[in-house]
Short mmCIF file of C-alpha atoms and ligand atoms in Angstrom, two decimals:
data_model
loop_
_atom_site.label_atom_id
_atom_site.label_comp_id
_atom_site.label_asym_id
_atom_site.label_seq_id
_atom_site.Cartn_x
_atom_site.Cartn_y
_atom_site.Cartn_z
CA MET A 279 2.13 2.89 0.34
CA ASN A 280 0.06 5.65 -1.13
CA VAL A 281 -3.26 6.22 -2.78
CA MET A 282 -3.75 8.11 -6.03
CA PHE A 283 -7.20 9.20 -7.15
CA LEU A 284 -7.65 8.69 -10.89
CA GLY A 285 -11.33 9.62 -10.98
CA THR A 286 -13.42 11.25 -8.28
CA GLY A 287 -16.75 12.09 -9.90
CA ALA A 288 -20.16 10.44 -9.63
CA GLY A 289 -22.12 8.88 -12.48
CA ILE A 290 -20.86 10.66 -15.59
CA PRO A 291 -17.46 12.16 -16.41
CA ALA A 292 -17.03 15.91 -16.04
CA LYS A 293 -14.15 18.14 -17.20
CA SER A 294 -12.76 18.40 -13.71
CA ARG A 295 -13.60 14.91 -12.46
CA ASN A 296 -13.42 11.63 -14.30
CA VAL A 297 -15.50 8.67 -13.16
CA THR A 298 -14.25 6.45 -10.35
CA SER A 299 -10.88 4.79 -10.10
CA ILE A 300 -8.40 4.68 -7.24
CA ALA A 301 -4.84 3.33 -7.38
CA LEU A 302 -3.32 1.89 -4.23
CA GLN A 303 0.40 2.06 -4.96
CA LEU A 304 2.33 -0.70 -3.21
CA LEU A 305 5.64 -0.23 -4.99
CA GLU A 306 7.83 -0.54 -1.91
CA GLU A 307 5.71 -3.30 -0.39
CA ARG A 308 5.23 -5.56 -3.45
CA ASN A 309 6.37 -3.62 -6.53
CA ALA A 310 2.77 -3.48 -7.69
CA VAL A 311 -0.29 -1.30 -8.03
CA TRP A 312 -3.80 -2.33 -7.04
CA LEU A 313 -6.67 -0.59 -8.78
CA PHE A 314 -10.07 -0.10 -7.17
CA ASP A 315 -12.73 0.36 -9.84
CA CYS A 316 -12.00 1.32 -13.41
CA GLY A 317 -14.42 3.88 -14.79
CA GLU A 318 -14.34 4.90 -18.45
CA ALA A 319 -11.05 6.55 -19.55
CA THR A 320 -9.14 5.38 -16.50
CA GLN A 321 -6.30 4.49 -18.89
CA HIS A 322 -6.28 8.09 -20.15
CA GLN A 323 -6.01 9.33 -16.58
CA ILE A 324 -3.12 6.91 -15.97
CA LEU A 325 -1.23 8.57 -18.86
CA HIS A 326 -0.93 11.68 -16.68
CA THR A 327 0.68 9.71 -13.82
CA PRO A 328 3.83 7.62 -13.33
CA ILE A 329 1.68 4.45 -13.03
CA LYS A 330 2.66 1.68 -15.43
CA PRO A 331 -0.25 -0.56 -16.54
CA ARG A 332 2.01 -3.63 -16.45
CA LYS A 333 2.54 -3.03 -12.73
CA ILE A 334 -1.19 -3.35 -12.09
CA GLU A 335 -1.38 -6.72 -10.35
CA LYS A 336 -4.97 -6.70 -9.14
CA ILE A 337 -8.17 -4.83 -9.92
CA PHE A 338 -10.91 -4.79 -7.31
CA ILE A 339 -14.34 -3.84 -8.67
CA THR A 340 -16.82 -2.63 -6.06
CA HIS A 341 -19.94 -2.98 -8.21
CA LEU A 342 -21.05 -3.30 -11.80
CA HIS A 343 -22.46 0.18 -12.50
CA GLY A 344 -20.95 1.56 -15.71
CA ASP A 345 -19.13 4.44 -14.05
CA HIS A 346 -17.03 1.84 -12.19
CA ILE A 347 -16.29 -0.70 -14.96
CA TYR A 348 -16.48 0.81 -18.47
CA GLY A 349 -12.74 1.49 -18.46
CA LEU A 350 -11.80 -2.16 -18.01
CA PRO A 351 -11.66 -3.47 -21.62
CA GLY A 352 -9.48 -0.57 -22.80
CA LEU A 353 -7.08 -0.72 -19.90
CA ILE A 354 -6.79 -4.51 -20.12
CA SER A 355 -5.95 -4.43 -23.80
CA SER A 356 -3.46 -1.55 -23.48
CA ARG A 357 -1.71 -3.41 -20.66
CA SER A 358 -1.04 -6.13 -23.23
CA PHE A 359 0.26 -3.69 -25.89
CA GLN A 360 2.55 -2.13 -23.33
CA GLY A 361 4.32 -5.38 -22.59
CA GLY A 362 2.35 -6.59 -19.61
CA GLU A 363 3.08 -10.28 -19.10
CA GLY A 364 2.28 -10.84 -15.45
CA LEU A 365 -0.97 -12.37 -14.30
CA LEU A 366 -3.79 -9.89 -13.67
CA THR A 367 -6.41 -10.84 -11.10
CA ILE A 368 -9.80 -9.15 -11.21
CA TYR A 369 -12.07 -9.35 -8.18
CA GLY A 370 -15.68 -8.25 -8.32
CA PRO A 371 -19.34 -9.19 -8.03
CA LYS A 372 -20.85 -11.95 -10.14
CA GLY A 373 -21.03 -10.80 -13.77
CA ILE A 374 -17.63 -9.12 -13.97
CA GLU A 375 -16.07 -12.08 -15.79
CA GLU A 376 -18.85 -12.18 -18.39
CA PHE A 377 -18.60 -8.40 -18.97
CA VAL A 378 -14.85 -8.49 -19.62
CA LYS A 379 -14.83 -11.73 -21.63
CA ILE A 380 -17.59 -10.57 -23.98
CA ALA A 381 -15.88 -7.21 -24.60
CA LEU A 382 -12.59 -8.96 -25.37
CA SER A 383 -14.06 -11.67 -27.57
CA VAL A 384 -16.35 -9.38 -29.63
CA SER A 385 -13.40 -7.06 -30.29
CA HIS A 386 -11.04 -10.00 -31.11
CA THR A 387 -8.63 -8.83 -28.44
CA HIS A 388 -5.83 -11.28 -27.66
CA LEU A 389 -3.81 -10.67 -24.56
CA SER A 390 -0.15 -11.36 -23.81
CA TYR A 391 -1.03 -12.37 -20.26
CA PHE A 392 -3.63 -14.32 -18.29
CA ILE A 393 -6.53 -12.85 -16.37
CA LYS A 394 -7.84 -14.67 -13.34
CA PHE A 395 -11.36 -13.72 -12.33
CA ILE A 396 -12.55 -14.06 -8.77
CA GLU A 397 -16.26 -13.40 -8.37
CA ILE A 398 -16.46 -12.56 -4.72
CA GLU A 399 -18.74 -13.12 -1.78
CA GLU A 400 -18.37 -11.62 1.64
CA GLY A 401 -15.30 -12.56 3.66
CA VAL A 402 -11.57 -12.81 3.07
CA ILE A 403 -11.05 -12.68 -0.68
CA PHE A 404 -7.26 -12.52 -0.78
CA GLU A 405 -4.44 -13.32 1.61
CA ASP A 406 -0.70 -13.80 1.37
CA HIS A 407 2.24 -13.23 3.75
CA LEU A 408 2.00 -9.44 3.32
CA PHE A 409 -1.67 -8.53 2.94
CA GLN A 410 -5.23 -9.61 3.61
CA VAL A 411 -8.26 -8.20 1.83
CA THR A 412 -11.79 -8.56 3.16
CA ALA A 413 -15.03 -7.68 1.36
CA ILE A 414 -18.43 -6.84 2.82
CA LYS A 415 -21.65 -5.95 0.97
CA LEU A 416 -22.93 -2.40 1.32
CA GLU A 417 -26.32 -0.89 0.41
CA HIS A 418 -26.57 0.31 -3.16
CA GLY A 419 -29.58 -1.37 -4.76
CA ILE A 420 -27.28 -3.81 -6.57
CA ASP A 421 -24.41 -5.79 -5.02
CA SER A 422 -21.77 -3.24 -4.03
CA TYR A 423 -18.78 -4.20 -1.92
CA GLY A 424 -16.42 -2.36 0.36
CA TYR A 425 -12.83 -3.57 0.66
CA ARG A 426 -10.63 -3.56 3.73
CA VAL A 427 -6.94 -3.93 2.90
CA ILE A 428 -4.87 -5.02 5.88
CA GLU A 429 -1.11 -4.96 5.76
CA LYS A 430 0.34 -7.61 8.06
CA ASP A 431 2.68 -6.57 10.85
CA LEU A 432 6.32 -6.85 9.88
CA PRO A 433 8.73 -8.28 12.45
CA GLY A 434 11.48 -5.98 13.68
CA THR A 435 14.91 -6.10 12.07
CA LEU A 436 18.02 -7.53 13.70
CA LEU A 437 20.01 -4.88 15.60
CA VAL A 438 23.38 -5.69 14.06
CA ASP A 439 25.21 -2.76 15.70
CA LYS A 440 24.04 -3.85 19.12
CA LEU A 441 25.17 -7.44 18.44
CA GLU A 442 28.61 -6.27 17.34
CA GLN A 443 28.90 -4.06 20.41
CA ALA A 444 28.14 -7.13 22.51
CA GLY A 445 31.03 -8.85 20.71
CA ILE A 446 28.88 -11.31 18.77
CA LYS A 447 30.36 -11.89 15.32
CA PRO A 448 28.13 -12.41 12.24
CA GLY A 449 27.36 -16.03 11.38
CA PRO A 450 24.59 -18.60 11.57
CA ILE A 451 23.99 -17.48 15.16
CA TYR A 452 22.43 -14.26 13.82
CA GLN A 453 19.61 -16.26 12.25
CA LYS A 454 18.84 -17.92 15.59
CA ILE A 455 18.83 -14.59 17.37
CA LYS A 456 16.59 -13.14 14.67
CA SER A 457 14.12 -15.98 15.23
CA GLY A 458 13.90 -14.81 18.84
CA ASP A 459 15.68 -17.87 20.28
CA THR A 460 17.75 -17.82 23.44
CA VAL A 461 21.32 -18.72 22.51
CA THR A 462 24.22 -19.82 24.72
CA LEU A 463 27.62 -18.64 23.49
CA GLU A 464 30.88 -20.63 23.73
CA ASP A 465 31.96 -18.58 26.77
CA GLY A 466 28.74 -19.60 28.51
CA SER A 467 27.00 -16.26 28.31
CA VAL A 468 23.33 -16.32 27.35
CA ILE A 469 21.84 -14.12 24.63
CA HIS A 470 18.14 -13.44 24.69
CA GLY A 471 17.01 -13.05 21.04
CA PRO A 472 14.22 -10.45 21.48
CA ASP A 473 16.75 -8.05 23.12
CA PHE A 474 18.46 -7.74 19.75
CA ILE A 475 15.40 -7.24 17.53
CA GLY A 476 14.07 -3.77 16.73
CA PRO A 477 10.44 -2.76 17.16
CA ALA A 478 7.84 -4.44 14.95
CA GLN A 479 6.34 -2.37 12.20
CA LYS A 480 2.60 -2.31 12.65
CA GLY A 481 0.65 -2.97 9.44
CA ARG A 482 -1.58 -0.33 7.96
CA ILE A 483 -5.29 -0.54 7.11
CA VAL A 484 -6.88 1.08 4.08
CA THR A 485 -10.64 0.87 3.54
CA ILE A 486 -12.14 1.65 0.14
CA LEU A 487 -15.91 1.51 -0.11
CA GLY A 488 -18.07 1.16 -3.17
CA ASP A 489 -21.16 3.30 -3.68
CA THR A 490 -23.48 2.99 -0.72
CA ARG A 491 -26.18 4.47 1.41
CA PHE A 492 -25.23 5.22 4.98
CA SER A 493 -24.80 1.75 6.40
CA LYS A 494 -23.64 0.24 9.66
CA ARG A 495 -21.97 -2.43 7.53
CA SER A 496 -19.35 0.15 6.62
CA LEU A 497 -18.22 0.32 10.25
CA GLU A 498 -16.79 -3.17 10.27
CA LEU A 499 -14.76 -2.41 7.17
CA ALA A 500 -13.57 0.96 8.44
CA GLU A 501 -12.74 0.04 12.04
CA GLN A 502 -9.49 1.74 13.10
CA ALA A 503 -8.53 2.24 9.44
CA ASP A 504 -5.54 4.47 8.82
CA LEU A 505 -7.36 5.73 5.76
CA LEU A 506 -11.05 5.48 4.90
CA ILE A 507 -12.18 6.36 1.39
CA HIS A 508 -15.94 6.87 1.39
CA GLU A 509 -18.27 8.11 -1.30
CA ALA A 510 -20.02 11.43 -0.62
CA THR A 511 -22.17 11.99 -3.67
CA PHE A 512 -24.33 14.57 -1.92
CA SER A 513 -24.22 17.47 0.51
CA GLU A 514 -25.83 16.98 3.93
CA GLU A 515 -28.86 19.02 2.77
CA ASP A 516 -29.61 16.39 0.15
CA GLU A 517 -29.96 13.48 2.53
CA LYS A 518 -33.28 12.49 0.97
CA LEU A 519 -31.78 12.35 -2.51
CA ALA A 520 -28.87 10.34 -1.16
CA TYR A 521 -31.24 7.83 0.41
CA ASN A 522 -33.41 7.55 -2.71
CA TYR A 523 -30.43 7.02 -5.03
CA PHE A 524 -28.58 4.66 -2.64
CA HIS A 525 -25.76 7.13 -2.03
CA SER A 526 -24.24 8.93 0.98
CA THR A 527 -23.85 12.52 2.12
CA THR A 528 -20.69 14.17 3.42
CA LYS A 529 -22.05 14.03 6.94
CA GLN A 530 -22.88 10.34 6.73
CA ALA A 531 -19.39 9.50 5.47
CA ALA A 532 -17.93 11.48 8.37
CA GLN A 533 -20.22 9.65 10.78
CA VAL A 534 -18.79 6.33 9.60
CA ALA A 535 -15.21 7.58 10.03
CA TYR A 536 -16.03 8.89 13.50
CA GLU A 537 -17.83 5.79 14.76
CA ALA A 538 -15.24 3.44 13.27
CA LYS A 539 -12.40 5.45 14.87
CA ALA A 540 -10.67 5.79 11.52
CA LYS A 541 -7.65 8.09 11.39
CA LYS A 542 -8.30 9.91 8.14
CA LEU A 543 -11.25 10.27 5.77
CA ILE A 544 -11.22 11.12 2.09
CA LEU A 545 -14.51 11.90 0.38
CA THR A 546 -14.87 10.94 -3.26
CA HIS A 547 -17.54 10.17 -5.91
CA ILE A 548 -18.63 13.82 -5.81
CA SER A 549 -21.72 14.84 -7.82
CA SER A 550 -21.09 17.29 -10.67
CA ARG A 551 -23.73 19.58 -9.12
CA TYR A 552 -20.92 20.75 -6.78
CA GLN A 553 -18.46 22.64 -8.97
CA THR A 554 -17.22 25.85 -7.42
CA ASP A 555 -14.54 26.22 -4.75
CA HIS A 556 -17.28 27.52 -2.50
CA ASP A 557 -19.38 24.35 -2.99
CA LEU A 558 -16.42 22.07 -2.35
CA ASP A 559 -15.32 24.02 0.70
CA LYS A 560 -18.83 23.65 2.07
CA LEU A 561 -18.79 19.88 1.49
CA VAL A 562 -15.51 19.36 3.31
CA LYS A 563 -16.62 21.55 6.21
CA GLU A 564 -19.80 19.50 6.63
CA ALA A 565 -17.63 16.42 7.09
CA GLN A 566 -15.07 18.16 9.31
CA ALA A 567 -17.82 19.25 11.71
CA ILE A 568 -18.14 15.57 12.65
CA PHE A 569 -14.72 14.17 11.75
CA PRO A 570 -12.03 16.88 11.66
CA ASN A 571 -9.44 14.88 9.69
CA SER A 572 -11.58 14.88 6.54
CA PHE A 573 -10.45 15.77 3.01
CA ILE A 574 -12.12 15.90 -0.37
CA ALA A 575 -10.48 14.08 -3.27
CA ASN A 576 -9.56 15.63 -6.61
CA ASP A 577 -8.42 13.79 -9.70
CA PHE A 578 -4.68 13.02 -9.37
CA MET A 579 -4.58 13.80 -5.66
CA GLN A 580 -2.15 11.56 -3.81
CA MET A 581 -2.18 10.61 -0.16
CA GLU A 582 0.69 8.86 1.58
CA ILE A 583 -0.15 6.31 4.27
CA PRO A 584 2.84 6.60 6.58
CA LYS A 585 4.52 3.61 8.24
CA LYS A 586 3.73 2.96 11.87
CA ARG A 587 6.17 1.98 14.62
CA GLU A 588 5.11 0.19 17.75
ZN1 ZN B 660 -20.88 5.35 -8.98
ZN1 ZN B 661 -23.17 2.87 -8.29
#
């Protein structure tokens, strides 16, 4: 599981930062990539990465501002040209379906696959045996959602070496032991299933927020997250601007990470007014003063979210 930043700028594209898109790569977990937002030219950014558009299984849109959705029609149609056949599900606020459908119909684009649209409200918006995704509304003047991606805990694996050492031969009995049952062998000895199962692998939590003012609503999404991705359009000095434009400062993002007891914070959606290494160093230090494990995203930066053992 890792995150790749495809665009880390705010509002308009710049030479060094494209507009927002983040790829959550779940290749090992489900052989798929989930995209969060799709700013203009996201498909161009993808060309510089190993990501294959046909592997994109889901796209989660945080809100309908252009810098988060203008890349959708192009990416969707290229996915078709490149042999994508699998269902694509697009989650987002009300209006996302109309936006995509009009772009595709006006341009006479015919796709080789189906798109399922899910116009979301707050709550659990997706769940299967591996993952659960929750959405909560933030504060951005228009509907803007944050997403909390929870990987479910995986049960421990069967300790085959230990079973063989105990003289238990492979067979249907292994399945019973794996289920955690207590099993009586032919010689009368009793095997306690859980003794032969390795430690459970604790699921990971990744929180990706849309554009927002500093909001207590972010805390619920970010609670104990292994990775929190929070916008930081402005420096701490520009708190007034941040408030007026419904955005956050570095310090406010760090405050959310700190209060939510997140493990790592990555700042993104950086205004083009901050260009030099000096500016960027200053931004990250403002966050680190409150939450030391803070980083600032660059286009194409990757961050691994390591597995956890109980
Ligand atoms: Zn934005
Ligand atoms: Zn916005």
